[in-house]
Amino acid sequence: MVKEFKFPDGFLWGAATSSYQIEGAWNEDGKGENVWDQICHNTKKVQNSDTGDTACDHYHRYKEDIQLMSELGHKAYRFSVSWPRIFPSGKGTANNKGINFYDNLINELLANGIEPVLTLYHWDLPVSLQKIGGWESREVVEAYVNYASFMFDHYGDRVKKWITFNEPLVFTIWFYSRGLYNKRDVRGGLISSINVNAAHAKAVEIYHQSKNPDGLIGISLNLSHVYPESDSELDKKAVIYTDGIYNRWFLDPVLKASYPNDILELIEKPYNIPKIPKNDIELLENNPIDFLGINNYSCTRVSAKKEKDLTLLGNFSKTNKVKGREYSEMGWEVCPKGFYDLLMRIDEDYDHPMIYITENGVAYKDDKIINGIIQDDDRIYYIKRYLEAAYQAIKKGVNLKGYFVWSLMDNFEWIYGYSKKFGLIHINFESQKRTWKKSAYWYRDVIKANSFNI
Ligand code: IFM
């Protein structure tokens, strides 16, 4: 029997991208260098030595891309702004050509009836700011607030949904502890995460004082429901630690204006972390988010063998594949139940926040082609199951308002270069030809009907 899953009226459907992953034009029209230009050009950290120099060439093809979104019936488009296009050195004089690019993009979206959802920061920090300490420095926090303030004033008449940061966990704790910017440095990552929360709260404050404060402002966190591999006490403790650092460390500041005590205790001495400034907490308290953006792809399963494994970023997160579970090309478990449990848990523990799914999607091989169209039935099946989980959560009262597929098109997947494909639209990176995958047609029909069938 066919079952229909109908979404609430006005549910916001769209797709997401980010500046470095799609724009290309890395040194055009006065754009300053960003940390990813440097990682790609000067290190061997990216697979196949790929770079974002050209990427999807969206900087030159944005009109064509918006046309595609329009044909696909997307209601909204989540994109990020390249800070060094606006301020080539992070601060100082703004760059008119960069400003014009985003003016044109936003105007074109609006002319096509597509709502712009603007992320201020999706990892492409201006290099001059990395040189003065990156997110470890409060000077960079000030520069970010100045940049955010400029953006609100300039685009706030047309942009009504703002996202301060994308996935702070990733560009602070993960990138630092994996030595992406320089040497491995967990402390630097932790300090950066605290500074990013301060920058976030200050940006929310400035938004509410800006010329056009009539929109919504939030943050996108990558969250993952954590399950123990067994009922053992150690595994249950491993869940608390992992959930603490992956989820609560980022959720509590923006939704409770506090940091989780158990994690503070865990890190203060070993990493010599100073007390959280009182002013940060006041800022967070006075500037709550309007919505929470959730990026979710998978769940996390943990198990600890010994008490001493239970440290921050401990040696217990299961990465090995387990027979009987399903995995994507990234090696991430396909886990729609984890998505449902995550939504229910956030609703319960954080007082029923307004939520947008700002990223969900999957990388697969995409190697089945008929009549030139990629037959990505596995992607359709993945998204269907996640949407079913979202639907069930809405039925239970979760305040979920919209969903953005990651990603509109295949793009530069960070250290994996172009080897991993998440798009609804296939890109031929030689010719830059865009081709709809089967999932793009399917998603178009979902949006049109505001529902789908299983
Ligand atoms: O491509 C990334 C994106 O930049 C941030 N969220 C996860 C995606 C897939 O890895």
CSV table of C-alpha atoms and ligand atoms in Angstrom, one decimal:
chain,number,residue,atom,x,y,z
A,1,MET,CA,0.0,0.0,0.0
A,2,VAL,CA,1.3,3.5,-0.9
A,3,LYS,CA,1.6,5.8,2.1
A,4,GLU,CA,1.7,9.6,1.6
A,5,PHE,CA,3.7,11.9,3.8
A,6,LYS,CA,2.3,15.4,3.6
A,7,PHE,CA,4.3,18.3,5.0
A,8,PRO,CA,2.8,21.4,6.7
A,9,ASP,CA,1.8,24.3,4.5
A,10,GLY,CA,4.6,26.7,3.9
A,11,PHE,CA,7.3,24.1,4.7
A,12,LEU,CA,10.5,25.6,3.2
A,13,TRP,CA,12.2,23.3,0.7
A,14,GLY,CA,15.6,24.0,-0.9
A,15,ALA,CA,19.2,23.0,-1.3
A,16,ALA,CA,22.4,24.2,0.2
A,17,THR,CA,26.0,25.0,-1.0
A,18,SER,CA,29.0,27.0,0.3
A,19,SER,CA,31.2,29.6,-1.2
A,20,TYR,CA,34.5,27.8,-1.4
A,21,GLN,CA,33.0,24.6,-2.5
A,22,ILE,CA,31.3,26.0,-5.6
A,23,GLU,CA,32.4,29.5,-6.5
A,24,GLY,CA,35.8,29.2,-8.0
A,25,ALA,CA,37.3,32.5,-9.2
A,26,TRP,CA,39.6,32.2,-6.3
A,27,ASN,CA,41.7,35.3,-7.2
A,28,GLU,CA,39.3,37.3,-9.2
A,29,ASP,CA,37.8,40.8,-8.8
A,30,GLY,CA,39.9,41.7,-5.7
A,31,LYS,CA,39.0,38.6,-3.6
A,32,GLY,CA,41.6,38.0,-0.8
A,33,GLU,CA,43.1,34.6,-0.1
A,34,ASN,CA,41.4,32.4,2.4
A,35,VAL,CA,42.7,29.5,4.5
A,36,TRP,CA,41.4,26.9,2.0
A,37,ASP,CA,43.2,28.6,-0.9
A,38,GLN,CA,46.3,28.1,1.2
A,39,ILE,CA,45.6,24.5,2.3
A,40,CYS,CA,44.9,23.6,-1.4
A,41,HIS,CA,47.9,25.4,-2.8
A,42,ASN,CA,50.5,24.9,-0.2
A,43,THR,CA,49.9,21.6,1.5
A,44,LYS,CA,49.3,18.0,0.5
A,45,LYS,CA,46.2,17.6,2.6
A,46,VAL,CA,43.7,17.4,-0.2
A,47,GLN,CA,43.1,14.2,-2.2
A,48,ASN,CA,44.4,14.3,-5.7
A,49,SER,CA,45.8,17.8,-5.1
A,50,ASP,CA,42.4,19.2,-6.0
A,51,THR,CA,41.7,22.8,-5.3
A,52,GLY,CA,38.6,25.1,-5.2
A,53,ASP,CA,40.3,27.4,-7.8
A,54,THR,CA,37.5,26.8,-10.3
A,55,ALA,CA,35.2,24.4,-8.5
A,56,CYS,CA,31.7,24.7,-10.2
A,57,ASP,CA,32.6,28.1,-11.6
A,58,HIS,CA,29.4,29.4,-9.9
A,59,TYR,CA,30.9,32.9,-9.7
A,60,HIS,CA,30.5,33.1,-13.4
A,61,ARG,CA,27.5,30.8,-13.8
A,62,TYR,CA,25.3,31.8,-10.9
A,63,LYS,CA,22.5,32.9,-13.3
A,64,GLU,CA,22.4,29.4,-14.9
A,65,ASP,CA,22.4,27.8,-11.5
A,66,ILE,CA,19.5,29.9,-10.3
A,67,GLN,CA,17.7,29.0,-13.5
A,68,LEU,CA,18.2,25.4,-12.6
A,69,MET,CA,16.9,25.9,-9.0
A,70,SER,CA,13.9,27.7,-10.5
A,71,GLU,CA,13.1,24.8,-12.8
A,72,LEU,CA,13.5,22.5,-9.9
A,73,GLY,CA,10.9,24.5,-8.0
A,74,HIS,CA,13.2,25.2,-5.0
A,75,LYS,CA,11.6,27.7,-2.6
A,76,ALA,CA,14.8,28.7,-0.9
A,77,TYR,CA,18.6,28.6,-1.4
A,78,ARG,CA,21.1,28.4,1.4
A,79,PHE,CA,24.5,29.7,0.3
A,80,SER,CA,27.5,31.2,2.1
A,81,VAL,CA,29.4,34.4,1.5
A,82,SER,CA,33.1,34.4,1.0
A,83,TRP,CA,34.3,36.9,3.7
A,84,PRO,CA,37.5,37.7,1.7
A,85,ARG,CA,35.5,38.7,-1.3
A,86,ILE,CA,33.8,41.4,0.8
A,87,PHE,CA,36.9,42.3,2.9
A,88,PRO,CA,40.0,41.0,1.2
A,89,SER,CA,42.1,41.2,4.3
A,90,GLY,CA,39.2,40.4,6.7
A,91,LYS,CA,38.7,44.0,7.7
A,92,GLY,CA,39.4,47.5,6.4
A,93,THR,CA,38.1,48.6,3.0
A,94,ALA,CA,35.3,46.7,1.5
A,95,ASN,CA,35.6,45.4,-2.1
A,96,ASN,CA,32.9,46.7,-4.4
A,97,LYS,CA,33.2,43.9,-6.9
A,98,GLY,CA,32.7,41.2,-4.2
A,99,ILE,CA,29.7,43.1,-2.8
A,100,ASN,CA,28.2,43.4,-6.3
A,101,PHE,CA,28.5,39.7,-6.9
A,102,TYR,CA,26.3,38.9,-3.9
A,103,ASP,CA,23.9,41.8,-4.8
A,104,ASN,CA,23.4,40.2,-8.2
A,105,LEU,CA,23.1,36.7,-6.8
A,106,ILE,CA,20.5,37.8,-4.2
A,107,ASN,CA,18.5,39.9,-6.7
A,108,GLU,CA,18.5,37.1,-9.2
A,109,LEU,CA,17.2,34.7,-6.6
A,110,LEU,CA,14.4,37.0,-5.5
A,111,ALA,CA,13.5,37.7,-9.2
A,112,ASN,CA,13.0,33.9,-9.5
A,113,GLY,CA,10.9,33.7,-6.4
A,114,ILE,CA,13.6,31.9,-4.4
A,115,GLU,CA,14.3,33.0,-0.8
A,116,PRO,CA,18.0,33.6,0.0
A,117,VAL,CA,19.2,32.0,3.2
A,118,LEU,CA,22.7,33.5,3.9
A,119,THR,CA,25.4,31.8,5.9
A,120,LEU,CA,28.1,34.4,7.0
A,121,TYR,CA,30.8,31.9,7.6
A,122,HIS,CA,31.4,28.5,6.0
A,123,TRP,CA,35.1,28.0,6.8
A,124,ASP,CA,36.8,30.3,4.3
A,125,LEU,CA,38.6,32.6,6.8
A,126,PRO,CA,40.7,35.4,5.2
A,127,VAL,CA,44.4,34.4,5.4
A,128,SER,CA,45.4,37.7,7.0
A,129,LEU,CA,43.2,36.8,10.0
A,130,GLN,CA,44.6,33.4,10.2
A,131,LYS,CA,48.0,35.0,10.4
A,132,ILE,CA,47.0,37.0,13.6
A,133,GLY,CA,45.8,33.8,15.3
A,134,GLY,CA,42.7,32.7,13.5
A,135,TRP,CA,39.7,31.9,15.7
A,136,GLU,CA,42.0,31.7,18.7
A,137,SER,CA,42.2,35.4,18.7
A,138,ARG,CA,39.6,37.9,20.0
A,139,GLU,CA,40.8,40.3,17.3
A,140,VAL,CA,39.3,37.9,14.7
A,141,VAL,CA,36.1,37.9,16.7
A,142,GLU,CA,36.0,41.7,16.4
A,143,ALA,CA,36.7,41.5,12.7
A,144,TYR,CA,33.9,39.0,12.2
A,145,VAL,CA,31.4,41.2,14.1
A,146,ASN,CA,32.5,44.1,11.8
A,147,TYR,CA,32.0,42.0,8.7
A,148,ALA,CA,28.6,40.7,10.0
A,149,SER,CA,27.5,44.2,10.7
A,150,PHE,CA,28.4,45.3,7.2
A,151,MET,CA,26.5,42.4,5.7
A,152,PHE,CA,23.3,43.0,7.8
A,153,ASP,CA,23.3,46.7,6.7
A,154,HIS,CA,24.0,46.0,3.1
A,155,TYR,CA,21.9,42.9,2.4
A,156,GLY,CA,19.4,43.0,5.3
A,157,ASP,CA,16.7,44.7,3.2
A,158,ARG,CA,16.5,41.5,1.0
A,159,VAL,CA,17.8,38.7,3.1
A,160,LYS,CA,15.5,37.6,5.9
A,161,LYS,CA,17.2,34.4,7.1
A,162,TRP,CA,20.7,34.6,8.4
A,163,ILE,CA,23.1,31.9,9.7
A,164,THR,CA,26.1,33.1,11.7
A,165,PHE,CA,28.3,30.0,11.4
A,166,ASN,CA,28.3,26.7,9.7
A,167,GLU,CA,29.4,23.7,11.9
A,168,PRO,CA,31.7,25.3,14.5
A,169,LEU,CA,32.7,21.8,15.8
A,170,VAL,CA,34.3,21.0,12.4
A,171,PHE,CA,36.3,24.2,11.8
A,172,THR,CA,37.4,24.5,15.4
A,173,ILE,CA,37.9,21.3,17.4
A,174,TRP,CA,38.1,18.9,14.5
A,175,PHE,CA,40.3,20.9,12.1
A,176,TYR,CA,42.7,22.0,14.9
A,177,SER,CA,42.9,18.5,16.5
A,178,ARG,CA,43.7,17.0,13.0
A,179,GLY,CA,46.3,19.7,12.2
A,180,LEU,CA,44.5,21.1,9.2
A,181,TYR,CA,45.6,24.7,9.7
A,182,ASN,CA,49.0,23.9,11.1
A,183,LYS,CA,50.1,21.5,13.8
A,184,ARG,CA,47.7,19.3,15.8
A,185,ASP,CA,46.3,21.5,18.6
A,186,VAL,CA,43.2,20.4,20.6
A,187,ARG,CA,43.6,23.4,23.0
A,188,GLY,CA,43.6,25.8,20.0
A,189,GLY,CA,40.4,24.2,18.8
A,190,LEU,CA,38.7,24.5,22.2
A,191,ILE,CA,39.6,28.1,22.6
A,192,SER,CA,38.4,28.8,19.1
A,193,SER,CA,35.1,27.2,19.7
A,194,ILE,CA,34.5,29.5,22.8
A,195,ASN,CA,35.5,32.5,20.7
A,196,VAL,CA,33.2,31.5,17.9
A,197,ASN,CA,30.3,31.3,20.3
A,198,ALA,CA,31.1,34.8,21.5
A,199,ALA,CA,31.3,36.1,17.9
A,200,HIS,CA,28.0,34.4,17.2
A,201,ALA,CA,26.2,36.0,20.1
A,202,LYS,CA,27.6,39.4,19.3
A,203,ALA,CA,26.5,39.1,15.7
A,204,VAL,CA,23.0,38.2,16.8
A,205,GLU,CA,23.0,41.3,19.0
A,206,ILE,CA,24.2,43.5,16.1
A,207,TYR,CA,21.6,42.0,13.8
A,208,HIS,CA,18.8,43.1,16.1
A,209,GLN,CA,20.2,46.6,16.2
A,210,SER,CA,20.7,46.8,12.4
A,211,LYS,CA,18.6,48.8,9.9
A,212,ASN,CA,16.5,45.7,8.9
A,213,PRO,CA,16.1,43.5,12.0
A,214,ASP,CA,12.9,42.0,10.8
A,215,GLY,CA,14.2,38.6,9.7
A,216,LEU,CA,15.4,35.5,11.6
A,217,ILE,CA,18.9,34.7,12.7
A,218,GLY,CA,20.3,31.3,13.8
A,219,ILE,CA,23.3,29.0,13.6
A,220,SER,CA,23.9,25.7,11.8
A,221,LEU,CA,25.3,22.9,14.0
A,222,ASN,CA,26.4,19.5,12.8
A,223,LEU,CA,24.7,17.2,15.3
A,224,SER,CA,24.7,13.5,15.6
A,225,HIS,CA,22.7,11.2,17.9
A,226,VAL,CA,25.1,9.0,19.9
A,227,TYR,CA,24.3,5.4,20.7
A,228,PRO,CA,26.3,3.0,22.9
A,229,GLU,CA,27.4,-0.2,21.2
A,230,SER,CA,26.4,-2.2,24.3
A,231,ASP,CA,24.7,-1.8,27.7
A,232,SER,CA,28.1,-1.7,29.6
A,233,GLU,CA,28.7,1.2,32.0
A,234,LEU,CA,31.8,2.2,30.0
A,235,ASP,CA,29.8,2.4,26.8
A,236,LYS,CA,27.2,4.5,28.4
A,237,LYS,CA,29.8,6.9,29.8
A,238,ALA,CA,31.4,7.1,26.3
A,239,VAL,CA,28.0,8.3,25.1
A,240,ILE,CA,27.9,11.1,27.6
A,241,TYR,CA,31.4,12.2,26.7
A,242,THR,CA,30.8,12.1,23.0
A,243,ASP,CA,27.4,13.7,23.1
A,244,GLY,CA,29.0,16.3,25.4
A,245,ILE,CA,31.7,17.4,23.0
A,246,TYR,CA,29.9,16.8,19.7
A,247,ASN,CA,26.5,18.1,20.6
A,248,ARG,CA,26.0,19.8,24.0
A,249,TRP,CA,29.2,21.8,23.8
A,250,PHE,CA,27.6,23.7,20.9
A,251,LEU,CA,23.9,23.4,21.7
A,252,ASP,CA,24.1,24.6,25.3
A,253,PRO,CA,25.7,28.0,24.6
A,254,VAL,CA,23.2,29.0,21.9
A,255,LEU,CA,20.1,27.5,23.5
A,256,LYS,CA,20.8,27.7,27.2
A,257,ALA,CA,23.5,30.4,27.4
A,258,SER,CA,25.8,28.1,29.3
A,259,TYR,CA,28.6,25.5,28.7
A,260,PRO,CA,28.1,21.9,29.9
A,261,ASN,CA,29.8,21.5,33.3
A,262,ASP,CA,31.0,17.9,32.8
A,263,ILE,CA,32.8,18.9,29.6
A,264,LEU,CA,34.3,22.0,31.2
A,265,GLU,CA,35.6,19.8,34.1
A,266,LEU,CA,37.0,17.4,31.5
A,267,ILE,CA,39.0,20.0,29.6
A,268,GLU,CA,39.9,22.8,32.1
A,269,LYS,CA,43.0,21.2,33.6
A,270,PRO,CA,44.3,19.0,30.8
A,271,TYR,CA,44.1,21.8,28.2
A,272,ASN,CA,44.6,24.7,30.5
A,273,ILE,CA,41.3,26.4,29.4
A,274,PRO,CA,40.6,29.7,31.2
A,275,LYS,CA,37.2,30.4,32.8
A,276,ILE,CA,34.6,31.3,30.2
A,277,PRO,CA,34.4,35.2,30.3
A,278,LYS,CA,31.3,36.4,32.2
A,279,ASN,CA,30.6,38.8,29.3
A,280,ASP,CA,30.3,35.8,26.8
A,281,ILE,CA,27.6,34.2,29.0
A,282,GLU,CA,25.7,37.5,29.3
A,283,LEU,CA,25.9,38.0,25.5
A,284,LEU,CA,24.6,34.5,24.9
A,285,GLU,CA,21.8,35.1,27.5
A,286,ASN,CA,20.7,38.4,25.9
A,287,ASN,CA,20.8,37.2,22.3
A,288,PRO,CA,19.0,33.9,21.8
A,289,ILE,CA,18.8,32.4,18.3
A,290,ASP,CA,15.5,32.6,16.4
A,291,PHE,CA,16.1,29.1,14.9
A,292,LEU,CA,18.5,26.3,15.1
A,293,GLY,CA,20.0,25.0,11.8
A,294,ILE,CA,20.7,21.3,12.0
A,295,ASN,CA,23.1,19.5,9.7
A,296,ASN,CA,22.7,15.8,10.0
A,297,TYR,CA,24.0,12.9,7.9
A,298,SER,CA,24.5,10.0,10.3
A,299,CYS,CA,24.6,8.8,13.9
A,300,THR,CA,27.6,8.1,16.1
A,301,ARG,CA,28.1,4.7,17.8
A,302,VAL,CA,30.6,4.5,20.7
A,303,SER,CA,32.2,1.9,22.9
A,304,ALA,CA,35.0,2.2,25.4
A,305,LYS,CA,37.2,-0.7,26.4
A,306,LYS,CA,38.9,1.0,29.4
A,307,GLU,CA,38.2,3.8,31.8
A,308,LYS,CA,41.2,5.7,30.5
A,309,ASP,CA,39.7,5.8,27.0
A,310,LEU,CA,37.2,8.2,28.4
A,311,THR,CA,38.9,11.4,27.6
A,312,LEU,CA,37.9,14.3,25.3
A,313,LEU,CA,38.0,13.0,21.7
A,314,GLY,CA,38.7,9.7,23.4
A,315,ASN,CA,39.7,6.5,21.7
A,316,PHE,CA,36.2,5.1,21.6
A,317,SER,CA,34.3,6.4,18.7
A,318,LYS,CA,33.5,3.4,16.5
A,319,THR,CA,34.6,4.0,12.9
A,320,ASN,CA,34.8,0.5,11.8
A,321,LYS,CA,32.0,-0.7,9.6
A,322,VAL,CA,29.7,-3.3,11.1
A,323,LYS,CA,28.1,-6.0,9.0
A,324,GLY,CA,24.4,-5.5,8.6
A,325,ARG,CA,24.6,-1.7,8.8
A,326,GLU,CA,24.4,0.5,5.7
A,327,TYR,CA,27.1,3.1,4.8
A,328,SER,CA,27.5,5.9,2.3
A,329,GLU,CA,30.5,6.6,0.1
A,330,MET,CA,31.9,8.8,3.0
A,331,GLY,CA,31.8,5.7,5.2
A,332,TRP,CA,29.0,7.3,7.3
A,333,GLU,CA,26.2,5.1,8.5
A,334,VAL,CA,22.8,5.6,6.9
A,335,CYS,CA,20.9,6.2,10.1
A,336,PRO,CA,17.4,7.8,9.7
A,337,LYS,CA,16.4,6.6,13.2
A,338,GLY,CA,19.3,8.6,14.6
A,339,PHE,CA,17.9,11.7,12.8
A,340,TYR,CA,14.5,11.1,14.4
A,341,ASP,CA,15.9,10.5,17.8
A,342,LEU,CA,18.1,13.6,17.5
A,343,LEU,CA,15.1,15.8,16.6
A,344,MET,CA,13.0,14.5,19.4
A,345,ARG,CA,15.8,14.9,21.9
A,346,ILE,CA,16.5,18.5,20.9
A,347,ASP,CA,12.9,19.3,21.1
A,348,GLU,CA,12.7,17.9,24.6
A,349,ASP,CA,16.0,19.0,26.1
A,350,TYR,CA,16.1,22.5,24.6
A,351,ASP,CA,12.5,23.7,25.0
A,352,HIS,CA,11.0,23.2,21.6
A,353,PRO,CA,13.2,25.4,19.4
A,354,MET,CA,12.3,26.4,15.8
A,355,ILE,CA,14.4,24.2,13.6
A,356,TYR,CA,15.5,24.2,10.0
A,357,ILE,CA,17.4,21.2,8.5
A,358,THR,CA,20.1,23.2,6.9
A,359,GLU,CA,22.0,20.2,5.5
A,360,ASN,CA,21.1,16.5,4.9
A,361,GLY,CA,22.1,14.4,2.0
A,362,VAL,CA,24.5,11.7,0.9
A,363,ALA,CA,27.5,10.9,-1.3
A,364,TYR,CA,27.3,7.8,-3.5
A,365,LYS,CA,29.3,6.6,-6.5
A,366,ASP,CA,26.7,7.8,-9.0
A,367,ASP,CA,28.0,5.3,-11.6
A,368,LYS,CA,24.7,4.0,-13.1
A,369,ILE,CA,23.8,6.1,-16.1
A,370,ILE,CA,20.9,5.6,-18.5
A,371,ASN,CA,20.3,8.0,-21.4
A,372,GLY,CA,22.8,10.4,-19.9
A,373,ILE,CA,21.0,10.6,-16.5
A,374,ILE,CA,22.6,9.4,-13.3
A,375,GLN,CA,20.2,6.8,-11.8
A,376,ASP,CA,20.9,7.7,-8.2
A,377,ASP,CA,18.0,5.7,-6.7
A,378,ASP,CA,20.2,5.1,-3.6
A,379,ARG,CA,20.2,8.8,-3.0
A,380,ILE,CA,16.5,9.1,-3.4
A,381,TYR,CA,16.0,6.1,-1.0
A,382,TYR,CA,18.3,7.8,1.6
A,383,ILE,CA,16.5,11.2,1.4
A,384,LYS,CA,13.1,9.5,1.5
A,385,ARG,CA,13.9,7.7,4.8
A,386,TYR,CA,15.3,10.9,6.3
A,387,LEU,CA,12.3,12.9,5.2
A,388,GLU,CA,10.1,10.2,6.7
A,389,ALA,CA,11.9,10.7,10.0
A,390,ALA,CA,11.5,14.4,9.7
A,391,TYR,CA,7.8,13.9,9.0
A,392,GLN,CA,7.3,11.7,12.1
A,393,ALA,CA,9.1,14.2,14.3
A,394,ILE,CA,6.8,17.0,13.0
A,395,LYS,CA,3.8,14.8,13.8
A,396,LYS,CA,5.1,14.5,17.4
A,397,GLY,CA,5.2,18.3,17.6
A,398,VAL,CA,8.8,19.1,16.7
A,399,ASN,CA,8.9,22.7,15.4
A,400,LEU,CA,10.6,21.9,12.1
A,401,LYS,CA,10.0,24.5,9.4
A,402,GLY,CA,12.2,23.5,6.4
A,403,TYR,CA,14.7,21.2,4.8
A,404,PHE,CA,17.8,21.9,2.6
A,405,VAL,CA,19.4,19.0,0.7
A,406,TRP,CA,23.2,19.0,0.7
A,407,SER,CA,23.9,19.7,-2.0
A,408,LEU,CA,22.4,21.5,-5.0
A,409,MET,CA,25.3,20.2,-7.1
A,410,ASP,CA,28.5,18.1,-6.9
A,411,ASN,CA,31.3,20.2,-5.5
A,412,PHE,CA,34.6,20.5,-3.7
A,413,GLU,CA,34.3,18.2,-0.7
A,414,TRP,CA,37.2,19.6,1.3
A,415,ILE,CA,40.1,17.1,1.9
A,416,TYR,CA,38.3,14.6,-0.4
A,417,GLY,CA,38.5,17.1,-3.3
A,418,TYR,CA,36.1,16.2,-6.1
A,419,SER,CA,36.0,12.5,-5.3
A,420,LYS,CA,32.8,12.6,-3.2
A,421,LYS,CA,29.6,13.6,-4.9
A,422,PHE,CA,26.6,14.9,-2.9
A,423,GLY,CA,24.8,16.8,-5.6
A,424,LEU,CA,21.2,16.6,-7.0
A,425,ILE,CA,22.9,18.0,-10.1
A,426,HIS,CA,25.9,16.4,-11.7
A,427,ILE,CA,28.8,18.7,-12.7
A,428,ASN,CA,31.3,17.8,-15.4
A,429,PHE,CA,34.3,19.6,-14.0
A,430,GLU,CA,36.0,19.8,-17.4
A,431,SER,CA,33.2,21.3,-19.4
A,432,GLN,CA,31.2,22.7,-16.4
A,433,LYS,CA,28.1,21.1,-18.0
A,434,ARG,CA,25.2,20.7,-15.5
A,435,THR,CA,23.0,17.6,-15.7
A,436,TRP,CA,20.0,16.8,-13.4
A,437,LYS,CA,20.3,13.5,-11.6
A,438,LYS,CA,17.2,11.3,-11.1
A,439,SER,CA,17.1,12.6,-7.5
A,440,ALA,CA,16.7,16.2,-8.8
A,441,TYR,CA,13.6,15.2,-10.7
A,442,TRP,CA,12.3,13.3,-7.7
A,443,TYR,CA,13.0,16.2,-5.3
A,444,ARG,CA,11.3,18.6,-7.7
A,445,ASP,CA,8.1,16.5,-7.5
A,446,VAL,CA,8.3,16.3,-3.7
A,447,ILE,CA,8.5,20.1,-3.5
A,448,LYS,CA,5.6,20.5,-5.9
A,449,ALA,CA,3.4,18.2,-4.0
A,450,ASN,CA,4.7,19.2,-0.6
A,451,SER,CA,4.7,15.5,0.1
A,452,PHE,CA,6.1,12.2,-1.1
A,453,ASN,CA,5.0,8.6,-1.2
A,454,ILE,CA,6.6,5.4,0.1
B,1,IFM,O1,30.4,19.4,2.3
B,1,IFM,C1,30.2,19.4,3.7
B,1,IFM,C2,29.7,20.8,4.1
B,1,IFM,O2,30.6,21.8,3.7
B,1,IFM,C3,29.5,20.9,5.6
B,1,IFM,N1,28.6,19.8,6.0
B,1,IFM,C4,29.0,18.5,5.6
B,1,IFM,C5,29.1,18.5,4.1
B,1,IFM,C6,29.4,17.0,3.6
B,1,IFM,O3,30.6,16.6,4.2
